[in-house]
Amino acid sequence: MSELLSDTGRKTMLAPLLEAGWTLDEDRDAICKTYVFDDFTAAFAFMTRAALWAEKWNHHPEWTNSYRKVHVTLITHDVGGLSALDAKLARKMDQLLT
């Protein structure tokens, strides 16, 4: 079972993500990022690759796709906020771009 990120965990896990373009949604205790791709096919391919990891880790994003943009929100609903799983999936999504 996941647990909410501690203050120390927030500093160490979230700081690099915020530097990489993720933003904090303080109202929901979630992190968000919008990825922009060259076209719809590239955006959908990214979502497919990310979905495989989300399924493997049983941690699924809230996301939308509009043409070449994918907006992602990560939150661990079971704990009512951010957990290490959110940081892990965010890092993996960023890695999928390289």
Backbone as ProteinMPNN parsed JSONL, in Angstrom:
{"seq_chain_A": "MSELLSDTGRKTMLAPLLEAGWTLDEDRDAICKTYVFDDFTAAFAFMTRAALWAEKWNHHPEWTNSYRKVHVTLITHDVGGLSALDAKLARKMDQLLT", "coords_chain_A": {"N_chain_A": [[0.847, -1.189, 0.0], [0.498, 2.195, -0.773], [1.739, 5.328, 0.557], [1.231, 8.71, 1.668], [3.522, 11.184, 0.492], [6.194, 12.125, 2.557], [7.382, 15.158, 4.175], [10.141, 15.275, 3.729], [10.355, 13.44, 1.613], [8.895, 14.81, -0.307], [10.546, 16.991, -0.805], [12.875, 15.749, -1.839], [11.953, 14.07, -3.924], [10.103, 15.535, -5.47], [11.294, 17.987, -6.193], [13.22, 17.649, -8.409], [11.386, 16.946, -10.394], [9.722, 19.166, -10.608], [11.575, 20.963, -11.576], [11.841, 19.855, -14.066], [9.611, 20.583, -15.413], [7.149, 19.727, -14.439], [4.201, 20.61, -12.62], [2.813, 21.649, -9.499], [-0.312, 20.838, -8.29], [-1.808, 22.187, -5.891], [-4.333, 22.227, -4.75], [-5.325, 19.695, -5.151], [-3.274, 18.113, -4.319], [-1.499, 16.997, -6.245], [0.525, 16.275, -9.179], [1.2, 17.815, -12.331], [1.584, 17.832, -15.896], [2.046, 19.007, -19.207], [2.612, 17.562, -22.229], [3.963, 18.189, -25.417], [3.822, 17.23, -28.728], [5.024, 16.397, -32.063], [2.915, 15.612, -33.692], [-0.362, 13.995, -33.816], [0.02, 11.208, -33.928], [2.541, 10.81, -32.72], [1.965, 11.737, -30.14], [0.022, 9.891, -29.332], [1.489, 7.543, -29.455], [3.322, 7.987, -27.389], [1.527, 7.936, -25.223], [0.751, 5.279, -25.341], [3.152, 3.914, -24.769], [3.583, 4.891, -22.161], [1.308, 3.915, -20.92], [1.799, 1.187, -20.774], [3.742, 1.017, -18.757], [2.307, 2.158, -16.648], [0.31, 0.255, -16.291], [1.865, -1.979, -15.639], [2.872, -1.164, -13.17], [0.543, -0.812, -11.84], [-0.584, 1.725, -11.5], [-2.294, 4.33, -12.468], [-2.522, 7.078, -14.687], [-4.327, 10.22, -14.693], [-5.367, 11.52, -17.624], [-5.468, 13.464, -20.674], [-5.858, 13.72, -24.191], [-5.34, 15.84, -26.846], [-5.178, 16.289, -30.056], [-1.986, 16.975, -30.644], [-1.153, 17.201, -28.06], [-0.653, 16.05, -24.742], [-2.048, 15.985, -21.692], [-1.186, 15.403, -18.392], [-2.091, 14.259, -15.187], [-0.996, 13.318, -12.071], [-1.777, 11.481, -9.246], [-2.228, 9.751, -6.201], [-4.94, 8.133, -5.59], [-5.79, 6.386, -3.595], [-4.515, 7.231, -1.27], [-5.122, 9.842, -1.131], [-3.545, 11.884, -2.211], [-0.191, 12.841, -3.142], [2.152, 10.247, -3.759], [5.056, 8.072, -3.619], [4.776, 6.552, -5.898], [3.664, 8.275, -7.781], [5.766, 10.049, -8.314], [7.586, 8.207, -9.343], [6.28, 7.307, -11.698], [6.08, 9.724, -13.067], [8.803, 10.324, -13.522], [9.414, 8.163, -15.22], [7.737, 8.718, -17.398], [8.896, 11.083, -18.358], [11.371, 10.005, -19.102], [10.623, 8.438, -21.246], [10.602, 10.126, -23.364], [13.133, 10.415, -24.291]], "CA_chain_A": [[0.0, 0.0, 0.0], [1.228, 3.461, -0.846], [1.455, 6.32, 1.594], [1.526, 10.083, 1.27], [4.916, 11.598, 0.586], [6.569, 12.92, 3.728], [8.009, 16.439, 3.819], [11.459, 14.956, 3.161], [10.106, 12.829, 0.312], [8.46, 15.858, -1.232], [11.72, 17.782, -1.198], [13.821, 14.992, -2.654], [11.339, 13.476, -5.121], [9.37, 16.486, -6.307], [12.135, 19.082, -6.695], [13.692, 17.426, -9.784], [10.25, 16.927, -11.318], [9.304, 20.553, -10.816], [12.591, 21.544, -12.468], [11.66, 19.261, -15.39], [8.392, 21.063, -16.037], [5.934, 19.33, -13.733], [3.692, 21.641, -11.724], [2.079, 21.124, -8.35], [-1.706, 21.248, -8.108], [-1.916, 22.146, -4.434], [-5.716, 21.956, -4.365], [-5.555, 18.247, -5.193], [-2.04, 17.433, -3.939], [-1.167, 16.219, -7.439], [1.458, 16.919, -10.098], [0.665, 17.886, -13.694], [2.49, 18.252, -16.966], [1.532, 18.904, -20.566], [3.617, 17.205, -23.233], [3.586, 18.61, -26.764], [4.514, 16.4, -29.714], [4.967, 16.896, -33.432], [1.615, 15.316, -34.28], [-1.218, 13.102, -33.048], [0.605, 9.868, -33.858], [3.603, 10.834, -31.707], [1.317, 11.875, -28.832], [-0.632, 8.628, -29.004], [2.558, 6.557, -29.215], [3.796, 8.25, -26.027], [0.518, 7.44, -24.293], [0.804, 3.818, -25.368], [4.343, 3.495, -24.006], [3.345, 5.214, -20.749], [0.257, 3.023, -20.422], [2.399, -0.11, -20.438], [4.375, 1.161, -17.435], [1.241, 2.392, -15.671], [-0.329, -1.038, -16.047], [2.842, -2.824, -14.946], [2.981, -0.692, -11.786], [-0.817, -0.659, -11.32], [-0.733, 3.125, -11.095], [-2.792, 4.872, -13.725], [-2.635, 8.545, -14.71], [-5.459, 10.939, -15.276], [-4.775, 12.221, -18.756], [-6.266, 13.771, -21.841], [-5.102, 13.92, -25.423], [-5.982, 16.69, -27.837], [-4.287, 16.327, -31.206], [-0.578, 16.679, -30.374], [-0.877, 17.488, -26.657], [-1.094, 15.096, -23.725], [-2.006, 16.583, -20.351], [-1.121, 14.326, -17.402], [-2.18, 14.547, -13.758], [-0.666, 12.148, -11.258], [-2.198, 11.517, -7.848], [-2.548, 8.423, -5.695], [-6.278, 8.301, -5.029], [-5.919, 5.579, -2.38], [-3.996, 7.949, -0.099], [-5.626, 11.202, -1.178], [-2.509, 12.854, -2.558], [1.019, 12.356, -3.808], [2.953, 9.157, -3.189], [6.267, 7.76, -4.383], [4.364, 6.027, -7.204], [3.477, 9.403, -8.7], [7.103, 10.502, -8.709], [8.17, 7.148, -10.174], [5.652, 7.33, -13.025], [6.468, 10.987, -13.71], [10.181, 10.147, -14.031], [9.367, 7.239, -16.358], [7.133, 9.417, -18.547], [9.924, 11.969, -18.901], [12.386, 9.167, -19.744], [10.094, 7.921, -22.502], [10.821, 11.131, -24.398], [14.515, 10.41, -24.755]], "C_chain_A": [[0.881, 1.237, 0.0], [0.887, 4.338, 0.347], [1.823, 7.697, 1.064], [3.009, 10.374, 1.399], [5.129, 12.419, 1.854], [7.151, 14.248, 3.252], [9.367, 16.209, 3.176], [11.303, 14.356, 1.767], [9.688, 13.843, -0.727], [9.656, 16.667, -1.725], [12.607, 17.009, -2.154], [13.216, 14.469, -3.953], [10.692, 14.503, -6.038], [10.241, 17.577, -6.901], [12.642, 18.83, -8.119], [12.556, 17.412, -10.811], [9.761, 18.337, -11.62], [10.292, 21.283, -11.722], [12.423, 21.047, -13.904], [10.318, 19.632, -16.02], [7.083, 20.581, -15.428], [5.504, 20.485, -12.844], [2.887, 20.97, -10.616], [0.672, 21.701, -8.34], [-1.984, 21.096, -6.618], [-3.332, 21.854, -3.968], [-6.004, 20.459, -4.296], [-4.389, 17.454, -4.63], [-1.646, 16.448, -5.039], [-0.095, 16.963, -8.221], [0.908, 16.799, -11.516], [1.755, 18.292, -14.673], [1.772, 18.09, -18.296], [2.705, 18.65, -21.503], [3.091, 17.629, -24.594], [4.469, 17.858, -27.759], [4.363, 16.996, -31.109], [3.587, 16.707, -34.064], [0.85, 14.338, -33.387], [-0.596, 11.726, -32.872], [1.692, 9.798, -32.794], [3.015, 10.932, -30.3], [0.695, 10.547, -28.404], [0.388, 7.534, -28.734], [3.128, 6.728, -27.807], [2.811, 7.688, -25.007], [0.529, 5.916, -24.222], [1.993, 3.3, -24.568], [4.145, 3.742, -22.51], [2.305, 4.275, -20.145], [0.81, 1.654, -20.039], [3.051, -0.072, -19.063], [3.319, 1.361, -16.355], [0.554, 1.08, -15.305], [0.595, -1.964, -15.265], [2.919, -2.458, -13.462], [1.625, -0.513, -11.114], [-1.038, 0.742, -10.744], [-1.052, 3.936, -12.342], [-2.991, 6.378, -13.665], [-4.037, 9.006, -15.081], [-4.839, 11.692, -16.443], [-5.789, 12.464, -19.859], [-5.328, 13.988, -23.018], [-5.944, 14.788, -26.352], [-4.968, 16.943, -28.939], [-2.854, 15.99, -30.804], [-0.18, 16.955, -28.932], [-1.425, 16.383, -25.761], [-0.932, 15.783, -22.379], [-2.139, 15.458, -19.332], [-1.276, 14.909, -16.001], [-1.907, 13.245, -13.019], [-1.033, 12.403, -9.803], [-2.48, 10.072, -7.439], [-3.872, 8.539, -4.946], [-6.443, 7.541, -3.71], [-5.475, 6.319, -1.125], [-4.422, 9.417, -0.098], [-4.585, 12.256, -1.484], [-1.323, 12.177, -3.215], [1.716, 11.253, -3.022], [4.192, 8.958, -4.052], [5.923, 7.206, -5.765], [4.172, 7.143, -8.228], [4.815, 9.91, -9.214], [7.755, 9.487, -9.647], [7.589, 7.178, -11.589], [5.997, 8.612, -13.772], [7.878, 10.883, -14.296], [10.183, 9.253, -15.262], [8.777, 7.939, -17.581], [8.153, 10.368, -19.176], [11.007, 11.173, -19.629], [11.92, 8.635, -21.094], [10.282, 8.885, -23.659], [12.218, 11.06, -24.994], [14.852, 9.151, -25.526]], "O_chain_A": [[1.891, 1.297, 0.702], [-0.105, 4.124, 1.044], [2.62, 7.83, 0.135], [3.674, 9.872, 2.305], [4.332, 13.3, 2.177], [7.385, 14.434, 2.058], [9.713, 16.866, 2.194], [12.034, 14.721, 0.846], [10.077, 13.751, -1.891], [9.761, 16.987, -2.909], [13.046, 17.549, -3.17], [13.898, 14.43, -4.977], [10.731, 14.353, -7.259], [9.963, 18.052, -8.002], [12.51, 19.711, -8.968], [12.744, 17.817, -11.958], [9.426, 18.654, -12.761], [9.898, 22.118, -12.536], [12.814, 21.732, -14.85], [9.931, 19.064, -17.042], [6.011, 20.996, -15.869], [6.341, 21.253, -12.368], [2.356, 19.873, -10.785], [0.494, 22.919, -8.378], [-2.347, 20.018, -6.146], [-3.516, 21.285, -2.893], [-6.818, 20.009, -3.491], [-4.496, 16.237, -4.475], [-1.483, 15.25, -4.806], [0.167, 18.139, -7.965], [0.242, 15.823, -11.861], [2.707, 18.992, -14.329], [0.992, 17.157, -18.488], [3.66, 19.425, -21.556], [1.91, 17.449, -24.892], [5.695, 17.853, -27.646], [3.654, 17.984, -31.299], [3.143, 17.529, -34.865], [1.345, 13.91, -32.344], [-0.672, 11.141, -31.792], [1.757, 8.825, -32.042], [3.507, 10.288, -29.373], [0.827, 10.132, -27.252], [0.17, 6.685, -27.87], [3.386, 5.744, -27.113], [3.213, 7.041, -24.04], [0.336, 5.339, -23.152], [1.86, 2.362, -23.782], [4.5, 2.897, -21.687], [2.418, 3.887, -18.983], [0.338, 1.036, -19.085], [2.928, -1.021, -18.289], [3.426, 0.793, -15.268], [0.255, 0.833, -14.137], [0.16, -2.651, -14.34], [3.02, -3.335, -12.604], [1.557, -0.109, -9.953], [-1.596, 0.914, -9.66], [-0.177, 4.194, -13.169], [-3.56, 6.897, -12.705], [-4.815, 8.277, -15.697], [-3.874, 12.432, -16.253], [-6.808, 11.782, -19.968], [-4.173, 14.384, -22.86], [-7.114, 14.498, -26.606], [-4.022, 17.712, -28.771], [-2.535, 14.813, -30.637], [1.008, 16.945, -28.61], [-2.513, 15.854, -25.992], [0.18, 16.12, -21.973], [-3.075, 14.661, -19.39], [-0.667, 15.926, -15.671], [-2.509, 12.21, -13.305], [-0.645, 13.413, -9.214], [-2.925, 9.268, -8.258], [-3.91, 8.991, -3.802], [-7.151, 7.997, -2.813], [-5.995, 6.067, -0.038], [-4.112, 10.152, 0.84], [-4.723, 13.405, -1.063], [-1.438, 11.085, -3.77], [1.85, 11.317, -1.8], [4.349, 9.603, -5.089], [6.7, 7.373, -6.705], [4.483, 6.97, -9.407], [4.975, 10.168, -10.407], [8.398, 9.863, -10.628], [8.331, 7.084, -12.566], [6.186, 8.585, -14.988], [8.118, 11.303, -15.428], [10.871, 9.544, -16.24], [9.28, 7.762, -18.69], [8.256, 10.443, -20.401], [11.509, 11.616, -20.662], [12.736, 8.406, -21.988], [10.134, 8.497, -24.818], [12.459, 11.586, -26.081], [15.983, 8.994, -25.986]]}, "name": "protein", "num_of_chains": 1, "seq": "MSELLSDTGRKTMLAPLLEAGWTLDEDRDAICKTYVFDDFTAAFAFMTRAALWAEKWNHHPEWTNSYRKVHVTLITHDVGGLSALDAKLARKMDQLLT"}
